[in-house]
Coordinates of C-alpha atoms in Angstrom, one line a residue:
Chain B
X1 CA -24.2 -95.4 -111.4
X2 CA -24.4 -95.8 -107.7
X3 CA -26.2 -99.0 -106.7
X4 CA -26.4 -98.6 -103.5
X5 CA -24.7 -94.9 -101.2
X6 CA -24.6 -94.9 -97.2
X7 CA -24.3 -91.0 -96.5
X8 CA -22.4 -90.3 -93.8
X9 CA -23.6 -93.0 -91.5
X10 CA -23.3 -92.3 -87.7
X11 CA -24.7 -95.1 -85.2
X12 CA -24.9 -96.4 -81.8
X13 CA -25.7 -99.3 -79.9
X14 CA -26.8 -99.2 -75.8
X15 CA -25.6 -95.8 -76.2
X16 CA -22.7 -96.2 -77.3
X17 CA -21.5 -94.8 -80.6
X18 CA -20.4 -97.8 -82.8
X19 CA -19.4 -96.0 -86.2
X20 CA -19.1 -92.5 -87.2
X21 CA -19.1 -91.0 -89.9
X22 CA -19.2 -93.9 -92.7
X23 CA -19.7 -92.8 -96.3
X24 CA -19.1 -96.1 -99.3
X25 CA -20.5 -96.9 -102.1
X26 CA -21.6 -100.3 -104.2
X27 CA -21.8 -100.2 -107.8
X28 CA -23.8 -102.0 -109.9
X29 CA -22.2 -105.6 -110.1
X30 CA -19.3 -104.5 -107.8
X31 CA -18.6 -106.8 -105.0
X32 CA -16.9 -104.6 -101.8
X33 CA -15.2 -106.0 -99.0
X34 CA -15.5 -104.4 -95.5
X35 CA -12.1 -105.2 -93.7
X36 CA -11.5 -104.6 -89.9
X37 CA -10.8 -106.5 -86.5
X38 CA -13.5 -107.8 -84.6
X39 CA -15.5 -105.2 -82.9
X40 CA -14.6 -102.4 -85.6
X41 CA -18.7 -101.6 -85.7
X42 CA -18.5 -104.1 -89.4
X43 CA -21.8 -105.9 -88.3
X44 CA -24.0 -102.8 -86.7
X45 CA -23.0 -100.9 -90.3
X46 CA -24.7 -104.2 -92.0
X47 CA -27.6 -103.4 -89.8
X48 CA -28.0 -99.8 -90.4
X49 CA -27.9 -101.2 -94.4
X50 CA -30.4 -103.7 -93.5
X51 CA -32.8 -101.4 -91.6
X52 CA -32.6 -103.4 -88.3
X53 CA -30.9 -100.5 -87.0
X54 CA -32.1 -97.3 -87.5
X55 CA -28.8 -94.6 -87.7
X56 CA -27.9 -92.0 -85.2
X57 CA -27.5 -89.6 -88.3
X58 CA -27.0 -90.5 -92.5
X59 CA -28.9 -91.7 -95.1
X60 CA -29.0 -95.4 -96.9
X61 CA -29.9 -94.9 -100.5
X62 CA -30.8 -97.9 -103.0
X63 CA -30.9 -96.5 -106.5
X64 CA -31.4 -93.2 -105.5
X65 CA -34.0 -94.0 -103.2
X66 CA -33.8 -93.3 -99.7
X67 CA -33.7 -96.7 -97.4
X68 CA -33.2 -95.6 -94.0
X69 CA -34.4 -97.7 -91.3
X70 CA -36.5 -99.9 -93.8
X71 CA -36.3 -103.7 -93.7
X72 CA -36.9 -105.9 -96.5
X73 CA -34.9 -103.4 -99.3
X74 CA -31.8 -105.7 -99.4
X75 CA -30.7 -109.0 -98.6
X76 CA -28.7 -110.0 -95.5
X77 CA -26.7 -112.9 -94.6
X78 CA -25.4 -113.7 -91.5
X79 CA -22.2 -115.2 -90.1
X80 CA -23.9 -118.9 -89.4
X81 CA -25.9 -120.3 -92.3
X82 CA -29.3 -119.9 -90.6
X83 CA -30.7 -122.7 -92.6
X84 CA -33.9 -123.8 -90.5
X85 CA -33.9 -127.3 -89.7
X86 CA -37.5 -128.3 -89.6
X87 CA -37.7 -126.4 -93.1
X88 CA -36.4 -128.8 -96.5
X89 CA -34.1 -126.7 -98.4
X90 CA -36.6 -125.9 -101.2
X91 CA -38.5 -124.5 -98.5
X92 CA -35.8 -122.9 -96.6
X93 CA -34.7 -120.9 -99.8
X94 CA -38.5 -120.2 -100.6
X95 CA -39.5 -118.8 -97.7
X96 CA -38.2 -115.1 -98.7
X97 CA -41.0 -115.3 -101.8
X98 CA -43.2 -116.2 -99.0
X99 CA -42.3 -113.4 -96.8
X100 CA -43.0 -111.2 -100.4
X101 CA -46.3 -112.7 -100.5
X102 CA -46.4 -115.3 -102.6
X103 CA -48.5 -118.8 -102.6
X104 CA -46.6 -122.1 -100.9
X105 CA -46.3 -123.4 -104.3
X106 CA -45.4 -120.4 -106.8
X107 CA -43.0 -119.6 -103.8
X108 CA -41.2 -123.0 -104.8
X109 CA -41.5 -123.4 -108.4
X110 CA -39.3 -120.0 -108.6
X111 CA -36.7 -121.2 -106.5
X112 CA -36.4 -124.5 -107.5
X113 CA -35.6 -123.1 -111.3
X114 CA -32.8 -122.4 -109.4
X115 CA -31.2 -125.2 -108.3
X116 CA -29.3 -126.0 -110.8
X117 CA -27.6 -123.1 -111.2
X118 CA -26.3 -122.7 -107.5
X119 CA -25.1 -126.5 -107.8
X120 CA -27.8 -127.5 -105.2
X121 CA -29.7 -129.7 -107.6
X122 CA -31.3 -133.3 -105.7
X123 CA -31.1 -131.2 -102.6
X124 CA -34.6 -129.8 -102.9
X125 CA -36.1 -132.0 -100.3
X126 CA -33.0 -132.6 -98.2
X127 CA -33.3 -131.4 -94.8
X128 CA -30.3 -128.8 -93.9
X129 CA -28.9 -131.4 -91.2
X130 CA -28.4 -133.4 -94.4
X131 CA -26.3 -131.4 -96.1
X132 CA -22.2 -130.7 -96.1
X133 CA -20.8 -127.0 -95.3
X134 CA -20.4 -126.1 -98.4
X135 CA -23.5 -127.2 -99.5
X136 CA -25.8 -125.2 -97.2
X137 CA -23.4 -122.4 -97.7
X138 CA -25.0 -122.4 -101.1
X139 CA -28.1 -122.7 -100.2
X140 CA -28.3 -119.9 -98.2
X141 CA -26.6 -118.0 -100.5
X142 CA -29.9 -118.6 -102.7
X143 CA -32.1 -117.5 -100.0
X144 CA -30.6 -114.4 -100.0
X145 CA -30.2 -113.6 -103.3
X146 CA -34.4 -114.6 -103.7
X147 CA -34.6 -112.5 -101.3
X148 CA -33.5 -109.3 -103.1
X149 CA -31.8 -110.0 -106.6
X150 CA -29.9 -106.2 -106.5
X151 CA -27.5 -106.2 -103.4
X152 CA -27.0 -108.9 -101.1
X153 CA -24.9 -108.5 -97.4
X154 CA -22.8 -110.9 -96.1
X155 CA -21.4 -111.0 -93.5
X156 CA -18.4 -113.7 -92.8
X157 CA -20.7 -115.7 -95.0
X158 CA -17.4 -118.6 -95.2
X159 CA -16.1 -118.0 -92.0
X160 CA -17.1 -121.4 -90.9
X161 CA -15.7 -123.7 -93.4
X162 CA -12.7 -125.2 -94.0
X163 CA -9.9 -123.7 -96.1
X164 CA -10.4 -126.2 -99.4
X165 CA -14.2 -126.1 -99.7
X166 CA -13.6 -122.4 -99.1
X167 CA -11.8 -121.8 -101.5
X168 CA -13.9 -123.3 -104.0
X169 CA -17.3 -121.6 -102.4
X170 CA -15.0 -118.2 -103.7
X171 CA -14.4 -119.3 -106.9
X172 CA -18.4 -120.5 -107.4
X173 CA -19.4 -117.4 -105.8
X174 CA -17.9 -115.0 -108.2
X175 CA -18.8 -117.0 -111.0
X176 CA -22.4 -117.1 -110.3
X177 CA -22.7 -113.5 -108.8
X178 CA -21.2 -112.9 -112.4
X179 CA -24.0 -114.8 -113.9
X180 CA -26.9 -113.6 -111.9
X181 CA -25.5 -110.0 -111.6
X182 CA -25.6 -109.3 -107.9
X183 CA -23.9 -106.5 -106.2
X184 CA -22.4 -107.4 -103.3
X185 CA -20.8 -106.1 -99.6
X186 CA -19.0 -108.3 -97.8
X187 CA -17.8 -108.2 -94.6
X188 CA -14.4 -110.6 -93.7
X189 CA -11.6 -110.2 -91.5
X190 CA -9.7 -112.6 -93.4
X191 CA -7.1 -110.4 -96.2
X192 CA -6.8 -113.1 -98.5
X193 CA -9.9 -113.5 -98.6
X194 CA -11.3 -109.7 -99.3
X195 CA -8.1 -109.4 -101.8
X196 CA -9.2 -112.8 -103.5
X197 CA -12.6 -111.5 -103.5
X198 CA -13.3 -107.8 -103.9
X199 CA -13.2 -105.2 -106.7
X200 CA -12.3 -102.5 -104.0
X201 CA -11.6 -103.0 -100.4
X202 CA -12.8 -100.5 -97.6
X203 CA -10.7 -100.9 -94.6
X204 CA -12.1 -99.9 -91.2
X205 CA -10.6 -99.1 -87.9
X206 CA -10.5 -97.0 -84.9
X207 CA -13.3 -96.7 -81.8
X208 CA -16.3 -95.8 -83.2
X209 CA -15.2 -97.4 -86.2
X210 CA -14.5 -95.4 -89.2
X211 CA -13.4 -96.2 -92.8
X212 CA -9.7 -95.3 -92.9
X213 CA -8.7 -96.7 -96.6
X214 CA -10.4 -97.8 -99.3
X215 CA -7.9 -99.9 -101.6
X216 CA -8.5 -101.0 -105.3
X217 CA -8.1 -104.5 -106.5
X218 CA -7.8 -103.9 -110.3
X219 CA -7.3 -107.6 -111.0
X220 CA -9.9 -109.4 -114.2
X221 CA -12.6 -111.8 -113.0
X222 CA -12.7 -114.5 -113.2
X223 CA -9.5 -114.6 -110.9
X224 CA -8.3 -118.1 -110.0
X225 CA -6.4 -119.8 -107.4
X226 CA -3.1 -118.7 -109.3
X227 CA -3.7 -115.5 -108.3
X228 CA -3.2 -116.7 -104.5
X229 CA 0.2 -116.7 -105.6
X230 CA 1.7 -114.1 -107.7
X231 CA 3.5 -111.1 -106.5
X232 CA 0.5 -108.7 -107.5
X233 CA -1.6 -110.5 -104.3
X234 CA 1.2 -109.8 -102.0
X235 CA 1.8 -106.5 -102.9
X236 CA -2.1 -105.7 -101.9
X237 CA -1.5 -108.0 -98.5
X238 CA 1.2 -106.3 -97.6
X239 CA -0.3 -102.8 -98.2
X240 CA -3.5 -103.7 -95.9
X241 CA -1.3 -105.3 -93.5
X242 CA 0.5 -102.1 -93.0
X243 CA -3.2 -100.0 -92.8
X244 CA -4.1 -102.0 -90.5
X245 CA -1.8 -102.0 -87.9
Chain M
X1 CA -21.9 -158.9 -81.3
X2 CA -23.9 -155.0 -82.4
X3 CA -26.8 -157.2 -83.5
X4 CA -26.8 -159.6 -80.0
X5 CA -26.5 -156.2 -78.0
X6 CA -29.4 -154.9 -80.0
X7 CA -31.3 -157.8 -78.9
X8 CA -30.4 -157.9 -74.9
X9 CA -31.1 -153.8 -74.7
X10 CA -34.6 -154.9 -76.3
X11 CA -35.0 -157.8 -74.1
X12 CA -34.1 -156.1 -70.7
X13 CA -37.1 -154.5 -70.3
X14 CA -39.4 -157.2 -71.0
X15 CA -37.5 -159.8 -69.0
X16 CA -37.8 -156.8 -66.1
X17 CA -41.7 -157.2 -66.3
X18 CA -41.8 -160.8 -65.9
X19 CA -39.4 -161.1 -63.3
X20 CA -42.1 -158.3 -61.5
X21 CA -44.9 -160.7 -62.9
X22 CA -43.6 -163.6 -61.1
X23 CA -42.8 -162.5 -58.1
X24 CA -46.1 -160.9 -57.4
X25 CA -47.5 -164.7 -58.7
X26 CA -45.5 -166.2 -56.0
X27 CA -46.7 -163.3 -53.3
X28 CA -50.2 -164.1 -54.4
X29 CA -50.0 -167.7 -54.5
X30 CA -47.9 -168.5 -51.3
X31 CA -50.7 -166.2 -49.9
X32 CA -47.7 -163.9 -48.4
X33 CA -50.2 -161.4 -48.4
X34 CA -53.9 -162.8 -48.3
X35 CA -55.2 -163.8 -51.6
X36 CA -58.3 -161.5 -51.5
X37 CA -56.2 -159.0 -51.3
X38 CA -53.6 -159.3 -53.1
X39 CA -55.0 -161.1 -56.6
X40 CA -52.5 -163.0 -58.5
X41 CA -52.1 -161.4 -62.3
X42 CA -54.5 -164.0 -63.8
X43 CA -57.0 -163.2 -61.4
X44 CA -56.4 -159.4 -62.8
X45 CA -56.7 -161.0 -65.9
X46 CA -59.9 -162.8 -65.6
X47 CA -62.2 -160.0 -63.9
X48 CA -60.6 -158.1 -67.0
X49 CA -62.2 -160.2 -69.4
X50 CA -65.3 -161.1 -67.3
X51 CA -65.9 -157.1 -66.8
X52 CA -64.9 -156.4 -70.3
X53 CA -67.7 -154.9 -71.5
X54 CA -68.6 -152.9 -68.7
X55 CA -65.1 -151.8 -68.4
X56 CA -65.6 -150.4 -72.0
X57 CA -68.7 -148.6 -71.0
X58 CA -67.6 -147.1 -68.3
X59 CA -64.0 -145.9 -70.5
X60 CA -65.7 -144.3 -72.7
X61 CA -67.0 -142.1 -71.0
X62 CA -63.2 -141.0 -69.3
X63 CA -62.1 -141.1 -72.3
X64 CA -64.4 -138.6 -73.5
X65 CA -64.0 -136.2 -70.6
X66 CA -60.1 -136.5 -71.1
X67 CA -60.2 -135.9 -74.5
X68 CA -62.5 -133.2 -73.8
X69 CA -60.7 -131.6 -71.5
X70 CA -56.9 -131.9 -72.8
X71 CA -58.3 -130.5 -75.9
X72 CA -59.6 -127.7 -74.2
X73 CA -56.2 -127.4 -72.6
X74 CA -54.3 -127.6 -75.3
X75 CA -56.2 -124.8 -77.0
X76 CA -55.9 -122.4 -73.8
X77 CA -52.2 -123.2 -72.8
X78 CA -51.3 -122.5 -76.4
X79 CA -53.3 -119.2 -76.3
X80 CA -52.1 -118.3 -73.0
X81 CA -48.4 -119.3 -74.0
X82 CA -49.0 -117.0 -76.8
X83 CA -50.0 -114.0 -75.2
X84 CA -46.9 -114.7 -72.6
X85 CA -44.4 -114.3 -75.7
X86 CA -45.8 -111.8 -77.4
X87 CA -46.9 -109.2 -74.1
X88 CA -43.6 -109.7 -71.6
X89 CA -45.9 -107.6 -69.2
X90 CA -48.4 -110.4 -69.1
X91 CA -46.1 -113.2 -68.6
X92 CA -44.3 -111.8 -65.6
X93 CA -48.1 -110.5 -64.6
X94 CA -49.3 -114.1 -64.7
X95 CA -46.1 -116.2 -64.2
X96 CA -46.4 -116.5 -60.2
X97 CA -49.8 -117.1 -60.3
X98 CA -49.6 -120.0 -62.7
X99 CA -46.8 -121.7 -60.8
X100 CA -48.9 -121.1 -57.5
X101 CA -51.9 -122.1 -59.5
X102 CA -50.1 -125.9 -59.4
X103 CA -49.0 -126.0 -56.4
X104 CA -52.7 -126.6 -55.0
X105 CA -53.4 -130.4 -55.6
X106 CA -55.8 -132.0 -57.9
X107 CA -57.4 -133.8 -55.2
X108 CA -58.9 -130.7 -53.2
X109 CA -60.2 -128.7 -56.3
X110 CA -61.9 -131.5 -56.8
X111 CA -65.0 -131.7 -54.5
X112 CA -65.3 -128.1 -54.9
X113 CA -65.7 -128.4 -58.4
X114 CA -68.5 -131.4 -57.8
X115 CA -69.8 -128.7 -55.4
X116 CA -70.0 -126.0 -57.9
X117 CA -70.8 -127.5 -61.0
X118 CA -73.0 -131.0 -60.0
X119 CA -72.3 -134.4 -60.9
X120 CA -72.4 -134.4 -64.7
X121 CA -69.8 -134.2 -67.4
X122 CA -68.3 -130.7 -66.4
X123 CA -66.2 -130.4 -63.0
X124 CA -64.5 -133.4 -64.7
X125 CA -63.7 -131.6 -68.0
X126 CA -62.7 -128.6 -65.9
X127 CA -60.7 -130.7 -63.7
X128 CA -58.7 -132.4 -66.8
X129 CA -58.6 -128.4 -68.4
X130 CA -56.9 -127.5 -65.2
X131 CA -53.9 -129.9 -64.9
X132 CA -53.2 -130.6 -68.4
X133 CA -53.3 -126.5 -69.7
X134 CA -50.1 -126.3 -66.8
X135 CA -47.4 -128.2 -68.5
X136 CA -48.8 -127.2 -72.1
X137 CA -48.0 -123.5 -71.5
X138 CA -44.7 -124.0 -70.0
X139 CA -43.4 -126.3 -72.7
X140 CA -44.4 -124.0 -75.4
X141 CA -43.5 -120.5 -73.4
X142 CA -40.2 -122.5 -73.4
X143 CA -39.9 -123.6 -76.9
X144 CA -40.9 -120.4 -78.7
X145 CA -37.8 -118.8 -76.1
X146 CA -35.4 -121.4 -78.1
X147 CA -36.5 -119.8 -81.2
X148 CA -32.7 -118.6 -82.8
X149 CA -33.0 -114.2 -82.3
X150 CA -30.5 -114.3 -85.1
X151 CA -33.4 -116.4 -87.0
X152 CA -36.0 -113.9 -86.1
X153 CA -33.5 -111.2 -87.2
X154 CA -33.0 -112.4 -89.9
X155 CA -36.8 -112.8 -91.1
X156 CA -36.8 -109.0 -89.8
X157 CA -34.3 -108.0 -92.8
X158 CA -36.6 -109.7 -94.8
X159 CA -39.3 -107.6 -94.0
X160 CA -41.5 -110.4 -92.5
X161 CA -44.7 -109.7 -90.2
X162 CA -44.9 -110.6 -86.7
X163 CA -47.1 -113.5 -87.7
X164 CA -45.0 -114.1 -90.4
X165 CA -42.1 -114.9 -87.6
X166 CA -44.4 -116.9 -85.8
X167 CA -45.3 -119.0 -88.1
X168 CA -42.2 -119.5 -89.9
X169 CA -39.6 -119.8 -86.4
X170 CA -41.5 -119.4 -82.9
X171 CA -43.8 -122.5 -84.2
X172 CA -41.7 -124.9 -85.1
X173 CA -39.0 -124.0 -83.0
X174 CA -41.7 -124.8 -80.1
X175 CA -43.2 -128.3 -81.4
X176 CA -40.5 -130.7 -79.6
X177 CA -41.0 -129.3 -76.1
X178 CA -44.6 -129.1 -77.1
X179 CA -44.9 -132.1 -77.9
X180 CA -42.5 -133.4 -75.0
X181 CA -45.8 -131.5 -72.4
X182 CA -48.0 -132.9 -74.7
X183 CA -47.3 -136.5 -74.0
X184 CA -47.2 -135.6 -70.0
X185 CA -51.0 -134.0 -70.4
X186 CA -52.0 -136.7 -71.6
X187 CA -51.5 -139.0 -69.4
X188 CA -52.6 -136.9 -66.7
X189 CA -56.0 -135.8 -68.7
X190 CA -57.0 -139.6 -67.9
X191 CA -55.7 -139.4 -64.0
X192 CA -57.5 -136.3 -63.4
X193 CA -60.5 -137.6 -65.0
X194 CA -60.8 -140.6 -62.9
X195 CA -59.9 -138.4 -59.5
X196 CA -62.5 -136.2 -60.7
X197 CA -64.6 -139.3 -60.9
X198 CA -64.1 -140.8 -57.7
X199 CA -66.1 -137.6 -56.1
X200 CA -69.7 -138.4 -57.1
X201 CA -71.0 -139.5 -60.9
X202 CA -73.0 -142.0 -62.4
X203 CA -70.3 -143.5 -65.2
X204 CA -66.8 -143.5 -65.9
X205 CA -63.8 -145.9 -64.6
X206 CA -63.2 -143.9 -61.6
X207 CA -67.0 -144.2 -60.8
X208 CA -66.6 -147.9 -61.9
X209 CA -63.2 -147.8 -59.3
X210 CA -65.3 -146.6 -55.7
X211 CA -67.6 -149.0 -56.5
X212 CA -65.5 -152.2 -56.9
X213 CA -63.8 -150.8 -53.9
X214 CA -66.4 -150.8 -51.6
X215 CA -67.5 -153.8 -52.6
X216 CA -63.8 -155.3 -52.0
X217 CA -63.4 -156.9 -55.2
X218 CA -59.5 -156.5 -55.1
X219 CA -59.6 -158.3 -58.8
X220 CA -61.4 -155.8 -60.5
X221 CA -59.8 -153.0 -58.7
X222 CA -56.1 -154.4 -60.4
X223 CA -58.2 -154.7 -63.5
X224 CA -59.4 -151.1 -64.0
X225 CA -56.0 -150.1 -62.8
X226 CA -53.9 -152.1 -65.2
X227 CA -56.7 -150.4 -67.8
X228 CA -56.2 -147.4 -66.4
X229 CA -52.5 -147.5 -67.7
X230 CA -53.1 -149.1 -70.9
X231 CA -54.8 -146.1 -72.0
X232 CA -52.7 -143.9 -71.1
X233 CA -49.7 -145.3 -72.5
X234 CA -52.0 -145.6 -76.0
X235 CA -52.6 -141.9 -75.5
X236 CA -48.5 -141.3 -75.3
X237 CA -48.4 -143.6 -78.0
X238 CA -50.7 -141.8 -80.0
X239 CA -48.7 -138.6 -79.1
X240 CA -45.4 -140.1 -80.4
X241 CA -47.4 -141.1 -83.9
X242 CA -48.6 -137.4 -84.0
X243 CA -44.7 -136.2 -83.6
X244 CA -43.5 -138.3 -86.0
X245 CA -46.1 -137.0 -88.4
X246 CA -45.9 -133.6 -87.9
X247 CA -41.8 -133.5 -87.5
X248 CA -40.3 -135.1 -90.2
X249 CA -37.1 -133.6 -89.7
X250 CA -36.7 -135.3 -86.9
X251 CA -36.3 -139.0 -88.7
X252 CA -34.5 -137.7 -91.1
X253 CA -31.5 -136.5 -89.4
X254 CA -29.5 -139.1 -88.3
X255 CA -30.0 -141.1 -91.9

């Protein structure tokens, strides 16, 4: 079933229509790449998602429940890490349970259980200025999946890092999205990286941005770096390559 | 050679002071400028020690009405500072008339205030409210404005209240330049208390001050001076001890 259906999804921003007209779906477990040049209206669809931005026209629905325009349904992670710096990191990934309500110190008993499992372990009461990349990567990653444990947004989550730790962030990240069961959009404009990555690829373009393709990666997880290389890989690349342009 | 550097950047400063310290000896001593009216430091010194216990008298009650009164404006600035973020209305409303507000000097309100409200405790308090709430607004307005919108976005996605944000991002985000206009009220809380003093009162250092004056003990002038300072670099100090406390992040980074 459907996890998660945007319904012909029509927005603008100042005025100005962004995307028109954008109809995917994420299903349960799925992880779906969102690929398109800068500017293609990736980030504003994340909002409409969200409920930052309410939609000209369309419907978000989360399990068959409409969403539309309501924050606080599923998680979103931004570009930079957005790790606070006056917060530790126990606190920095407890503060969605906070948000939901929850006492200082239930709030961080919960998400320290998870430590380990994210490979953050002895970071707890690190501050984020402390920490490599890759590491607050992770930990932000756990913010957002406390934050809602059913479908988590990110956008360019790895943009910033450098090629080697990111491509062992991918590898971790499908292994543990695997483990926890989170269904994921992802927004990248880097093609190895959504091939690598995604179960099925939507590819936008155009002004307002529209989905013009929606390409299948029917590749096993785990996948591993091996897959980089085989002929299968750049058979997909050069597909999107020619969609694009 | 890091270690010897360490040592001369420490040094610099002190050696600065007695370099100061002699030279004004050898001003005093060679009578350069008359001796009565220029004391040499261990003259400072000794009406310091001889007035000591007047001297503390008399501090605490400044003391008090600075304390007073930056508390006071700390609690108002922050309030007002508030009210600027949250209403963008108010703080271009109010904005002018704050800045014009500071342009009027301390030393005219002053005996308007004595007029208005007599010789006790209060035109001093309000006098100490008035220029320490100044720089206590401005730093926070401008520290919750540095709080990161894609921060306070992201709280937003997460479904988090308005106070929520405030407590979580605007706060924090506002505590260095807080506490940066924190440590410049404060040493204006005990200036303004003792201008406020000089206009009419029966205790305080600034009441203690006119009356050494007038009676042209240059000594004891020097003496309540040089006091004057100490406290207020132990108030700054105090301020820095408070940041440290409440900003741990702060140490931590660099490590």
């Amino acid at each position: 079933m459907d996890k998660l259906t945007c319904n012909n999804i029509t927005a603008s921003y100042d005025g100005v229509k962004i995307i028109e007209d954008i109809n995917i779906e994420l299903n349960q477990g799925e992880l779906v790449s969102l690929l398109g040049v800068s500017g293609v209206g990736k980030t504003t669809l994340f909002q409409v998602i969200s409920g930052l931005l309410k939609p000209d026209s369309g419907r978000v629905m989360l399990d068959g429940v409409d969403i539309t325009g309501e924050a606080g349904s599923v998680s979103y992670m931004l570009q930079k890490d957005l790790l606070f710096h006056y917060k530790t990191i126990l606190d920095n990934v407890a503060l969605p349970l906070e948000i939901k309500g929850l006492k200082k110190k239930e709030a961080r008993d919960i998400a320290s259980s998870y430590f380990k499992e994210f490979g953050l372990d002895g970071s707890q009461h690190k501050y984020p200025d402390q920490l490599s990349g890759g590491m607050r990567q992770r930990a932000a990653l756990l913010r957002t999946y406390l934050f809602s444990n059913q479908v988590a947004l990110l956008d360019e989550p790895f943009s910033a890092l450098d090629t080697i730790t990111k491509s062992s962030i991918h590898e971790w990240y499908l292994n543990v999205m695997d483990q926890i069961k989170l269904s994921t959009i992802f927004i990248t404009h880097d093609i190895d990286e959504a091939i690598f990555l995604s179960d099925r690829i939507y590819i936008m373009g155009g002004k307002p941005g529209r989905i013009i393709d929606e390409i299948k990666v029917s590749i096993a997880r785990p996948r591993d770096k091996e897959f980089l290389l085989t002929s299968e890989f750049l058979e997909y690349k050069r597909n999107i390559i020619r969609k694009l342009n | 050679m890091n270690g010897f550097k360490k040592i001369t950047n420490k040094m610099a400063p002190c050696l600065a002071i007695v370099v100061l310290l002699i030279a004004w000896s050898l001003i005093s001593y060679l009578e350069i400028i008359p001796r009565f009216m220029l004391p040499s430091p261990l003259d400072v010194v000794r009406a310091f020690i001889n007035d000591f216990d007047l001297l503390m008298h008399h501090a605490k009650v400044t003391l008090l009405e600075a304390l007073l009164g930056l508390g006071i404006g700390v609690v108002l600035g922050f309030i007002v500072a508030v009210i600027m973020d949250q209403f963008q209305i108010v703080a271009r409303a109010i904005y002018p008339i704050l800045i014009i507000s500071q342009t009027i000097p301390t030393v005219a309100i002053a005996p308007l205030l004595v007029l208005w409200m007599g010789y006790g405790i209060l035109p001093k308090v309000v006098l100490v409210v008035i220029t320490t709430f100044f720089p206590i607004t401005i730093g926070l307005l401008s520290g919750f404005a540095s709080a990161d919108p894609d921060g306070i976005n992201l709280m937003k996605a997460m479904g988090a209240s308005t106070l929520q944000r405030f407590a979580h991002i605007k706060l924090p985000s506002a505590l260095s330049s807080f506490f940066g206009a924190l440590k410049i009220s404060a040493s204006y809380s005990v200036v303004g208390a003792v201008i406020s003093e000089w206009l009419g009162g029966f205790d305080g250092l600034g009441v203690y001050m006119t009356r050494v004056r007038k009676s042209f003990s240059f000594d004891k002038m020097f003496a309540v001076i040089l006091f004057i300072s100490i406290i207020s670099l132990l108030l700054m100090l105090g301020v820095t001890l408070l940041q440290k406390a409440l900003m741990p992040w702060d140490r931590k980074k660099n490590n």
